[in-house]
Tab-separated table of N, CA, C and O in Angstrom:
chain	number	residue	atom	x	y	z
A	77	MET	N	13.441	10.051	19.449
A	77	MET	CA	12.910	9.187	19.237
A	77	MET	C	13.354	8.752	17.057
A	77	MET	O	13.088	9.466	16.657
A	78	TYR	N	13.956	7.828	16.866
A	78	TYR	CA	13.982	7.044	15.491
A	78	TYR	C	13.501	5.917	14.905
A	78	TYR	O	13.169	5.116	16.332
A	79	TYR	N	12.833	6.088	13.974
A	79	TYR	CA	11.760	4.771	13.470
A	79	TYR	C	12.563	3.717	12.419
A	79	TYR	O	14.155	4.141	11.491
A	80	SER	N	13.112	2.503	12.326
A	80	SER	CA	13.626	1.824	11.752
A	80	SER	C	13.270	1.991	10.054
A	80	SER	O	12.185	2.643	10.306
A	81	LEU	N	13.858	1.509	9.338
A	81	LEU	CA	13.090	1.049	7.778
A	81	LEU	C	12.091	0.019	8.177
A	81	LEU	O	11.230	0.166	6.922
A	82	GLY	N	11.883	-1.183	8.872
A	82	GLY	CA	10.541	-1.656	8.628
A	82	GLY	C	9.500	-1.002	9.140
A	82	GLY	O	8.332	-1.072	8.906
A	83	ASP	N	9.741	-0.328	10.544
A	83	ASP	CA	8.193	0.569	11.208
A	83	ASP	C	8.139	1.954	10.291
A	83	ASP	O	7.068	2.029	10.088
A	84	LEU	N	9.387	2.704	9.409
A	84	LEU	CA	8.604	3.007	8.154
A	84	LEU	C	7.650	2.548	6.874
A	84	LEU	O	7.173	2.950	6.626
A	85	PHE	N	8.690	1.606	6.867
A	85	PHE	CA	7.263	0.476	5.446
A	85	PHE	C	6.164	0.604	5.576
A	85	PHE	O	5.121	0.318	5.114
A	86	TRP	N	5.872	-0.046	7.380
A	86	TRP	CA	5.058	-0.305	8.363
A	86	TRP	C	3.850	1.073	7.945
A	86	TRP	O	2.545	0.822	7.686
A	87	ILE	N	4.619	1.899	8.280
A	87	ILE	CA	3.936	3.012	8.254
A	87	ILE	C	3.476	3.726	7.520
A	87	ILE	O	2.306	4.067	6.727
A	88	PHE	N	3.932	3.501	6.042
A	88	PHE	CA	3.959	3.601	4.714
A	88	PHE	C	2.918	2.872	4.363
A	88	PHE	O	1.706	3.347	3.677
A	89	LEU	N	2.957	1.727	4.251
A	89	LEU	CA	1.923	0.613	4.067
A	89	LEU	C	0.604	1.019	4.556
A	89	LEU	O	-0.784	1.166	3.594
A	90	LEU	N	0.339	1.253	5.839
A	90	LEU	CA	-1.030	1.792	6.856
A	90	LEU	C	-1.543	2.646	5.814
A	90	LEU	O	-2.394	2.920	5.463
A	91	ILE	N	-0.534	3.859	5.399
A	91	ILE	CA	-1.224	5.133	4.756
A	91	ILE	C	-1.885	4.781	3.345
A	91	ILE	O	-2.279	5.463	3.269
A	92	LEU	N	-1.113	4.050	2.990
A	92	LEU	CA	-0.970	3.665	1.157
A	92	LEU	C	-2.924	2.677	1.249
A	92	LEU	O	-3.494	3.211	0.432
A	93	ALA	N	-2.995	2.024	2.630
A	93	ALA	CA	-4.004	1.461	2.998
A	93	ALA	C	-5.584	2.239	2.852
A	93	ALA	O	-6.825	2.500	2.420
A	94	ALA	N	-4.872	3.720	3.543
A	94	ALA	CA	-5.902	4.314	4.385
A	94	ALA	C	-6.758	4.999	2.726
A	94	ALA	O	-7.324	5.399	2.720
A	95	TRP	N	-5.918	5.746	1.294
A	95	TRP	CA	-5.114	6.434	0.780
A	95	TRP	C	-6.552	5.243	-0.026
A	95	TRP	O	-8.060	6.504	-0.571
A	96	TYR	N	-6.287	4.382	0.280
A	96	TYR	CA	-6.342	3.705	-1.601
A	96	TYR	C	-8.424	3.488	-1.020
A	96	TYR	O	-9.059	3.719	-1.921
A	97	PHE	N	-8.440	3.037	0.538
A	97	PHE	CA	-9.752	2.826	0.762
A	97	PHE	C	-10.663	4.228	0.877
A	97	PHE	O	-11.685	4.257	-0.116
A	98	TRP	N	-10.434	5.566	1.202
A	98	TRP	CA	-10.483	6.741	0.770
A	98	TRP	C	-11.513	7.005	-0.312
A	98	TRP	O	-11.724	7.664	-1.010
A	99	ALA	N	-10.161	6.979	-1.324
A	99	ALA	CA	-9.863	7.554	-2.476
A	99	ALA	C	-10.997	6.270	-3.790
A	99	ALA	O	-11.875	6.658	-4.335
A	100	GLY	N	-11.454	5.414	-2.950
A	100	GLY	CA	-12.096	3.883	-3.667
A	100	GLY	C	-13.636	5.235	-3.299
A	100	GLY	O	-14.920	4.635	-4.153
A	101	MET	N	-13.612	4.773	-1.956
A	101	MET	CA	-15.503	5.154	-2.019
A	101	MET	C	-15.629	6.631	-2.097
A	101	MET	O	-16.637	6.553	-2.304
A	102	ALA	N	-14.773	7.528	-2.228
A	102	ALA	CA	-14.691	9.032	-2.878
A	102	ALA	C	-15.621	8.691	-5.145
A	102	ALA	O	-16.132	8.939	-5.686
A	103	ALA	N	-14.749	7.588	-5.490
A	103	ALA	CA	-14.972	7.169	-6.821
A	103	ALA	C	-15.844	6.494	-7.076
A	103	ALA	O	-17.162	7.019	-7.920
A	104	LYS	N	-16.669	5.864	-6.226
A	104	LYS	CA	-17.731	4.584	-5.752
A	104	LYS	C	-18.837	5.701	-5.196
A	104	LYS	O	-20.109	5.798	-6.237
A	105	ASP	N	-19.046	7.091	-4.328
A	105	ASP	CA	-20.335	7.954	-4.690
A	105	ASP	C	-20.007	8.607	-5.945
A	105	ASP	O	-21.158	8.854	-6.342
A	106	ARG	N	-19.132	9.002	-6.258
A	106	ARG	CA	-18.841	9.429	-7.560
A	106	ARG	C	-20.145	9.238	-8.793
A	106	ARG	O	-20.708	9.548	-9.809
A	107	VAL	N	-19.174	7.647	-8.527
A	107	VAL	CA	-20.254	7.043	-10.189
A	107	VAL	C	-21.580	6.723	-10.205
A	107	VAL	O	-22.158	6.867	-10.710
A	108	ARG	N	-21.993	6.502	-8.143
A	108	ARG	CA	-23.239	6.202	-8.071
A	108	ARG	C	-24.623	7.630	-8.268
A	108	ARG	O	-25.077	7.863	-9.110
A	109	ARG	N	-23.643	8.639	-8.361
A	109	ARG	CA	-24.233	10.217	-8.500
A	109	ARG	C	-24.988	10.039	-10.239
A	109	ARG	O	-25.481	10.618	-10.903
A	110	ILE	N	-23.160	9.604	-10.729
A	110	ILE	CA	-23.061	9.811	-12.272
A	110	ILE	C	-24.466	8.527	-12.892
A	110	ILE	O	-25.009	9.092	-13.975
A	111	VAL	N	-24.551	7.493	-12.554
A	111	VAL	CA	-25.249	6.885	-12.629
A	111	VAL	C	-26.559	6.940	-12.730
A	111	VAL	O	-27.638	6.621	-13.720
A	112	LYS	N	-26.294	7.405	-10.983
A	112	LYS	CA	-28.357	8.062	-11.048
A	112	LYS	C	-29.097	9.400	-11.935
A	112	LYS	O	-30.073	9.042	-12.304
A	113	THR	N	-28.395	9.864	-12.367
A	113	THR	CA	-28.234	10.713	-13.474
A	113	THR	C	-28.735	10.168	-14.801
A	113	THR	O	-29.260	10.639	-15.209
A	114	HIS	N	-27.489	9.494	-15.021
A	114	HIS	CA	-27.508	8.526	-16.130
A	114	HIS	C	-28.977	8.055	-16.894
A	114	HIS	O	-29.928	8.036	-17.577
A	115	CYS	N	-29.559	7.211	-15.836
A	115	CYS	CA	-30.561	6.763	-15.328
A	115	CYS	C	-31.822	7.134	-15.316
A	115	CYS	O	-32.873	6.881	-15.799
A	116	LYS	N	-32.151	8.245	-15.144
A	116	LYS	CA	-33.187	9.337	-15.184
A	116	LYS	C	-33.441	10.370	-16.249
A	116	LYS	O	-34.159	9.583	-16.976
A	117	GLU	N	-32.116	10.437	-17.120
A	117	GLU	CA	-32.076	11.027	-18.195
A	117	GLU	C	-32.745	10.187	-19.340
A	117	GLU	O	-33.536	10.300	-20.307
A	118	THR	N	-32.277	8.212	-18.871
A	118	THR	CA	-32.579	7.349	-19.995
A	118	THR	C	-34.035	6.738	-19.701
A	118	THR	O	-34.304	6.128	-20.592
A	119	GLY	N	-34.616	7.255	-18.766
A	119	GLY	CA	-35.653	6.433	-18.591
A	119	GLY	C	-36.045	5.737	-17.271
A	119	GLY	O	-37.215	4.332	-17.682
A	120	VAL	N	-34.810	4.434	-16.610
A	120	VAL	CA	-34.981	4.029	-16.038
A	120	VAL	C	-34.679	4.303	-14.800
A	120	VAL	O	-34.160	5.640	-14.482
A	121	GLN	N	-34.942	3.277	-13.678
A	121	GLN	CA	-35.272	3.692	-12.410
A	121	GLN	C	-33.569	2.890	-11.752
A	121	GLN	O	-33.574	1.521	-12.322
A	122	LEU	N	-32.436	3.378	-11.005
A	122	LEU	CA	-31.791	3.141	-10.474
A	122	LEU	C	-32.241	2.180	-9.354
A	122	LEU	O	-32.485	2.879	-8.550
A	123	LEU	N	-31.799	0.305	-9.325
A	123	LEU	CA	-32.661	-0.025	-8.009
A	123	LEU	C	-31.175	0.154	-6.910
A	123	LEU	O	-29.932	-0.188	-6.920
A	124	ASP	N	-31.897	0.069	-5.740
A	124	ASP	CA	-30.907	-0.342	-4.461
A	124	ASP	C	-30.193	1.473	-4.521
A	124	ASP	O	-29.207	1.007	-3.432
A	125	ASP	N	-30.425	2.269	-5.274
A	125	ASP	CA	-28.619	3.502	-5.427
A	125	ASP	C	-27.975	3.301	-4.780
A	125	ASP	O	-27.368	3.601	-4.296
A	126	THR	N	-27.604	2.167	-6.042
A	126	THR	CA	-25.761	1.165	-5.618
A	126	THR	C	-25.128	1.239	-6.588
A	126	THR	O	-25.961	0.732	-7.510
A	127	VAL	N	-24.301	1.080	-6.374
A	127	VAL	CA	-22.928	0.510	-7.396
A	127	VAL	C	-21.866	-0.370	-7.066
A	127	VAL	O	-21.777	-0.380	-5.844
A	128	MET	N	-21.545	-1.527	-7.617
A	128	MET	CA	-20.733	-2.726	-6.621
A	128	MET	C	-19.614	-2.326	-7.190
A	128	MET	O	-19.471	-2.366	-8.009
A	129	LEU	N	-18.085	-2.178	-6.934
A	129	LEU	CA	-17.649	-2.008	-7.286
A	129	LEU	C	-16.613	-3.826	-8.547
A	129	LEU	O	-16.966	-4.826	-7.452
A	130	LYS	N	-16.381	-3.600	-9.171
A	130	LYS	CA	-16.260	-5.273	-9.878
A	130	LYS	C	-14.895	-5.560	-10.227
A	130	LYS	O	-14.750	-6.691	-9.729
A	131	ARG	N	-14.436	-4.662	-11.013
A	131	ARG	CA	-12.537	-4.739	-10.968
A	131	ARG	C	-12.346	-3.612	-10.640
A	131	ARG	O	-12.634	-2.347	-11.287
A	132	THR	N	-10.642	-3.704	-10.213
A	132	THR	CA	-9.688	-2.803	-9.918
A	132	THR	C	-8.305	-2.939	-10.990
A	132	THR	O	-7.756	-4.340	-10.932
A	133	ARG	N	-7.599	-2.275	-11.873
A	133	ARG	CA	-6.449	-2.410	-13.080
A	133	ARG	C	-6.184	-0.678	-12.991
A	133	ARG	O	-6.645	-0.069	-12.854
A	134	LEU	N	-4.764	-1.308	-13.368
A	134	LEU	CA	-3.969	-0.010	-14.135
A	134	LEU	C	-3.926	-0.200	-15.177
A	134	LEU	O	-3.969	-1.260	-15.739
A	135	LYS	N	-3.896	0.862	-16.135
A	135	LYS	CA	-3.961	0.964	-16.794
A	135	LYS	C	-3.345	2.813	-17.354
A	135	LYS	O	-3.915	3.543	-17.004
A	136	ARG	N	-3.094	2.920	-18.874
A	136	ARG	CA	-3.063	3.819	-19.859
A	136	ARG	C	-3.720	4.733	-19.992
A	136	ARG	O	-5.002	4.257	-21.169
A	137	ASP	N	-4.028	6.094	-19.605
A	137	ASP	CA	-4.666	7.467	-20.422
A	137	ASP	C	-4.530	7.525	-21.963
A	137	ASP	O	-3.709	6.906	-21.944
A	138	LYS	N	-5.345	8.406	-22.188
A	138	LYS	CA	-4.771	8.979	-23.461
A	138	LYS	C	-3.393	9.903	-23.457
A	138	LYS	O	-2.947	9.447	-24.531
A	139	SER	N	-3.229	10.575	-22.665
A	139	SER	CA	-2.246	11.195	-22.892
A	139	SER	C	-0.562	10.394	-21.771
A	139	SER	O	0.305	10.623	-21.987
A	140	GLY	N	-1.134	8.896	-21.805
A	140	GLY	CA	0.158	8.078	-21.337
A	140	GLY	C	-0.141	7.674	-19.485
A	140	GLY	O	0.879	6.906	-19.602
A	141	GLN	N	-0.542	8.384	-19.002
A	141	GLN	CA	-0.806	8.241	-17.783
A	141	GLN	C	-0.911	7.418	-17.150
A	141	GLN	O	-2.246	6.870	-17.679
A	142	VAL	N	-0.535	6.380	-16.259
A	142	VAL	CA	-1.416	5.089	-15.256
A	142	VAL	C	-2.207	5.843	-14.583
A	142	VAL	O	-1.562	6.422	-13.327
A	143	ARG	N	-3.030	5.128	-14.388
A	143	ARG	CA	-4.320	5.462	-13.414
A	143	ARG	C	-5.341	4.295	-13.525
A	143	ARG	O	-5.133	3.351	-14.498
A	144	LEU	N	-5.856	4.064	-12.190
A	144	LEU	CA	-6.540	3.359	-11.982
A	144	LEU	C	-7.822	3.199	-12.793
A	144	LEU	O	-8.841	4.059	-12.973
A	145	LEU	N	-8.125	2.069	-12.993
A	145	LEU	CA	-9.541	2.125	-13.817
A	145	LEU	C	-10.187	0.541	-12.850
A	145	LEU	O	-9.805	0.070	-12.919
A	146	ARG	N	-11.377	1.165	-12.710
A	146	ARG	CA	-12.700	1.122	-11.542
A	146	ARG	C	-13.709	0.494	-12.491
A	146	ARG	O	-14.305	1.311	-13.135
A	147	GLN	N	-14.304	-1.119	-12.762
A	147	GLN	CA	-15.094	-1.187	-13.501
A	147	GLN	C	-16.073	-1.526	-12.119
A	147	GLN	O	-16.419	-2.105	-11.560
A	148	TYR	N	-17.128	-1.041	-12.713
A	148	TYR	CA	-18.657	-0.772	-11.158
A	148	TYR	C	-20.007	-1.979	-12.163
A	148	TYR	O	-20.432	-1.434	-13.103
A	149	GLU	N	-20.815	-2.198	-11.292
A	149	GLU	CA	-21.743	-3.024	-11.759
A	149	GLU	C	-22.713	-2.453	-10.233
A	149	GLU	O	-22.808	-1.675	-9.974
A	150	PHE	N	-24.013	-2.147	-11.343
A	150	PHE	CA	-25.203	-1.674	-11.146
A	150	PHE	C	-26.585	-1.972	-11.738
A	150	PHE	O	-26.663	-3.104	-12.510
A	151	GLU	N	-27.943	-2.467	-11.262
A	151	GLU	CA	-29.082	-2.894	-11.347
A	151	GLU	C	-29.653	-1.647	-11.682
A	151	GLU	O	-30.262	-1.018	-10.478
A	152	PHE	N	-30.551	-2.112	-12.538
A	152	PHE	CA	-31.742	-1.301	-13.163
A	152	PHE	C	-33.315	-1.689	-13.524
A	152	PHE	O	-33.300	-2.921	-13.626
A	153	THR	N	-34.190	-1.025	-13.671
A	153	THR	CA	-35.627	-1.684	-13.907
A	153	THR	C	-36.347	-0.519	-14.597
A	153	THR	O	-35.401	0.612	-14.694
A	154	SER	N	-36.773	-1.198	-16.264
A	154	SER	CA	-37.315	-0.013	-16.896
A	154	SER	C	-38.711	-0.173	-16.252
A	154	SER	O	-39.866	1.009	-16.465
A	155	THR	N	-39.047	-1.111	-16.145
A	155	THR	CA	-41.405	-1.622	-15.720
A	155	THR	C	-41.447	-1.478	-14.070
A	155	THR	O	-42.765	-1.847	-14.316
A	156	GLY	N	-40.143	-2.118	-13.435
A	156	GLY	CA	-40.303	-2.100	-12.031
A	156	GLY	C	-40.694	-4.023	-11.677
A	156	GLY	O	-41.450	-3.961	-11.074
A	157	GLU	N	-40.323	-4.866	-12.966
A	157	GLU	CA	-41.140	-5.734	-12.608
A	157	GLU	C	-39.591	-7.089	-13.098
A	157	GLU	O	-38.995	-7.693	-12.256
A	158	ARG	N	-38.905	-6.082	-13.310
A	158	ARG	CA	-37.403	-7.044	-14.002
A	158	ARG	C	-36.343	-6.435	-13.550
A	158	ARG	O	-36.702	-5.323	-13.729
A	159	ARG	N	-34.992	-6.805	-12.939
A	159	ARG	CA	-34.271	-6.205	-12.588
A	159	ARG	C	-33.049	-6.686	-14.196
A	159	ARG	O	-32.944	-7.250	-14.082
A	160	TYR	N	-32.454	-5.245	-14.538
A	160	TYR	CA	-31.396	-5.526	-15.470
A	160	TYR	C	-30.027	-5.264	-15.191
A	160	TYR	O	-30.590	-4.479	-14.076
A	161	SER	N	-29.356	-5.569	-15.623
A	161	SER	CA	-27.737	-5.379	-15.551
A	161	SER	C	-27.018	-3.817	-16.027
A	161	SER	O	-27.260	-4.482	-17.458
A	162	GLY	N	-26.212	-3.219	-15.777
A	162	GLY	CA	-25.294	-2.010	-15.891
A	162	GLY	C	-24.008	-2.035	-15.786
A	162	GLY	O	-23.673	-2.599	-14.682
A	163	ILE	N	-23.161	-1.268	-16.410
A	163	ILE	CA	-22.013	-1.640	-15.931
A	163	ILE	C	-21.320	0.328	-15.792
A	163	ILE	O	-21.679	0.821	-16.992
A	164	ALA	N	-20.634	0.685	-15.215
A	164	ALA	CA	-20.288	2.266	-15.210
A	164	ALA	C	-18.326	2.128	-15.333
A	164	ALA	O	-18.137	1.607	-14.529
A	165	VAL	N	-17.461	2.832	-16.588
A	165	VAL	CA	-16.308	2.515	-15.913
A	165	VAL	C	-15.658	3.675	-15.472
A	165	VAL	O	-15.743	4.593	-15.949
A	166	LEU	N	-15.010	3.263	-15.198
A	166	LEU	CA	-14.187	5.145	-14.373
A	166	LEU	C	-12.706	4.855	-14.434
A	166	LEU	O	-12.013	4.368	-13.612
A	167	HIS	N	-12.363	5.366	-15.279
A	167	HIS	CA	-10.828	5.804	-15.947
A	167	HIS	C	-10.348	7.228	-15.469
A	167	HIS	O	-10.223	7.696	-15.501
A	168	GLY	N	-9.331	7.008	-14.330
A	168	GLY	CA	-8.486	8.044	-12.707
A	168	GLY	C	-10.022	8.830	-12.420
A	168	GLY	O	-10.498	8.494	-11.418
A	169	GLN	N	-10.005	10.165	-13.331
A	169	GLN	CA	-11.321	10.941	-12.240
A	169	GLN	C	-13.014	11.209	-13.279
A	169	GLN	O	-13.807	11.639	-13.157
A	170	ARG	N	-12.453	10.125	-14.895
A	170	ARG	CA	-13.936	10.219	-15.498
A	170	ARG	C	-14.135	9.058	-15.758
A	170	ARG	O	-13.465	7.619	-15.663
A	171	VAL	N	-15.688	9.274	-16.320
A	171	VAL	CA	-16.340	8.231	-15.968
A	171	VAL	C	-16.451	8.219	-17.848
A	171	VAL	O	-16.723	8.372	-18.684
A	172	ASN	N	-16.025	6.635	-18.382
A	172	ASN	CA	-15.757	6.279	-19.800
A	172	ASN	C	-16.918	5.802	-20.560
A	172	ASN	O	-17.328	6.098	-21.723
A	173	GLN	N	-17.748	5.187	-19.400
A	173	GLN	CA	-18.582	4.406	-19.876
A	173	GLN	C	-19.233	3.816	-19.206
A	173	GLN	O	-19.133	3.607	-18.076
A	174	ILE	N	-20.567	4.280	-19.684
A	174	ILE	CA	-21.561	3.739	-19.015
A	174	ILE	C	-22.695	2.552	-19.996
A	174	ILE	O	-23.355	3.413	-21.673
A	175	GLN	N	-23.195	2.052	-19.796
A	175	GLN	CA	-22.985	0.643	-20.436
A	175	GLN	C	-24.714	-0.465	-19.461
A	175	GLN	O	-24.471	-0.898	-18.486
A	176	LEU	N	-25.647	0.081	-20.160
A	176	LEU	CA	-26.928	-1.053	-19.469
A	176	LEU	C	-27.480	-1.984	-20.881
A	176	LEU	O	-27.523	-1.778	-21.846
A	177	SER	N	-27.879	-3.251	-20.336
A	177	SER	CA	-28.104	-4.483	-21.223
A	177	SER	C	-29.589	-3.857	-21.893
A	177	SER	O	-30.241	-3.044	-21.202
A	178	PRO	N	-29.471	-4.766	-22.286
A	178	PRO	CA	-30.874	-4.636	-23.158
A	178	PRO	C	-32.156	-4.973	-22.096
A	178	PRO	O	-32.072	-5.908	-21.410
A	179	TYR	N	-33.166	-3.742	-22.458
A	179	TYR	CA	-34.295	-4.212	-21.801
A	179	TYR	C	-35.657	-3.499	-22.415
A	179	TYR	O	-35.654	-3.127	-23.303
A	180	HIS	N	-36.664	-3.967	-21.435
A	180	HIS	CA	-38.058	-3.697	-22.269
A	180	HIS	C	-38.306	-2.625	-21.755
A	180	HIS	O	-38.228	-1.834	-20.695
A	181	LEU	N	-39.530	-2.017	-23.297
A	181	LEU	CA	-39.573	-0.534	-22.502
A	181	LEU	C	-41.426	-0.808	-21.933
A	181	LEU	O	-41.665	-1.915	-22.701
A	182	SER	N	-41.539	0.194	-21.288
A	182	SER	CA	-43.400	0.078	-20.943
A	182	SER	C	-44.173	0.824	-21.842
A	182	SER	O	-44.187	1.529	-22.580
């Protein structure tokens, strides 16, 4: 059985899409766990126990390797009355930044 170049292209594209989806789900779960821990250490509560992918792009890291940079948004509360937003940045496998918007202390 022989495959044409077009068949191989579509198979490769399908495998690439499956890998991107699988890696994205793993990255999202990793960021969610790290953000949840950070919120607990900061004394705020992560709302809905979720993070949302906002942006994906390619960027070089400190060693010059091109890696995916994913930016996630999440919501948290400090008093239980208001929702505040936060951002987490995953570059490759490392969370480079977790930023919480200014919030009221109880």
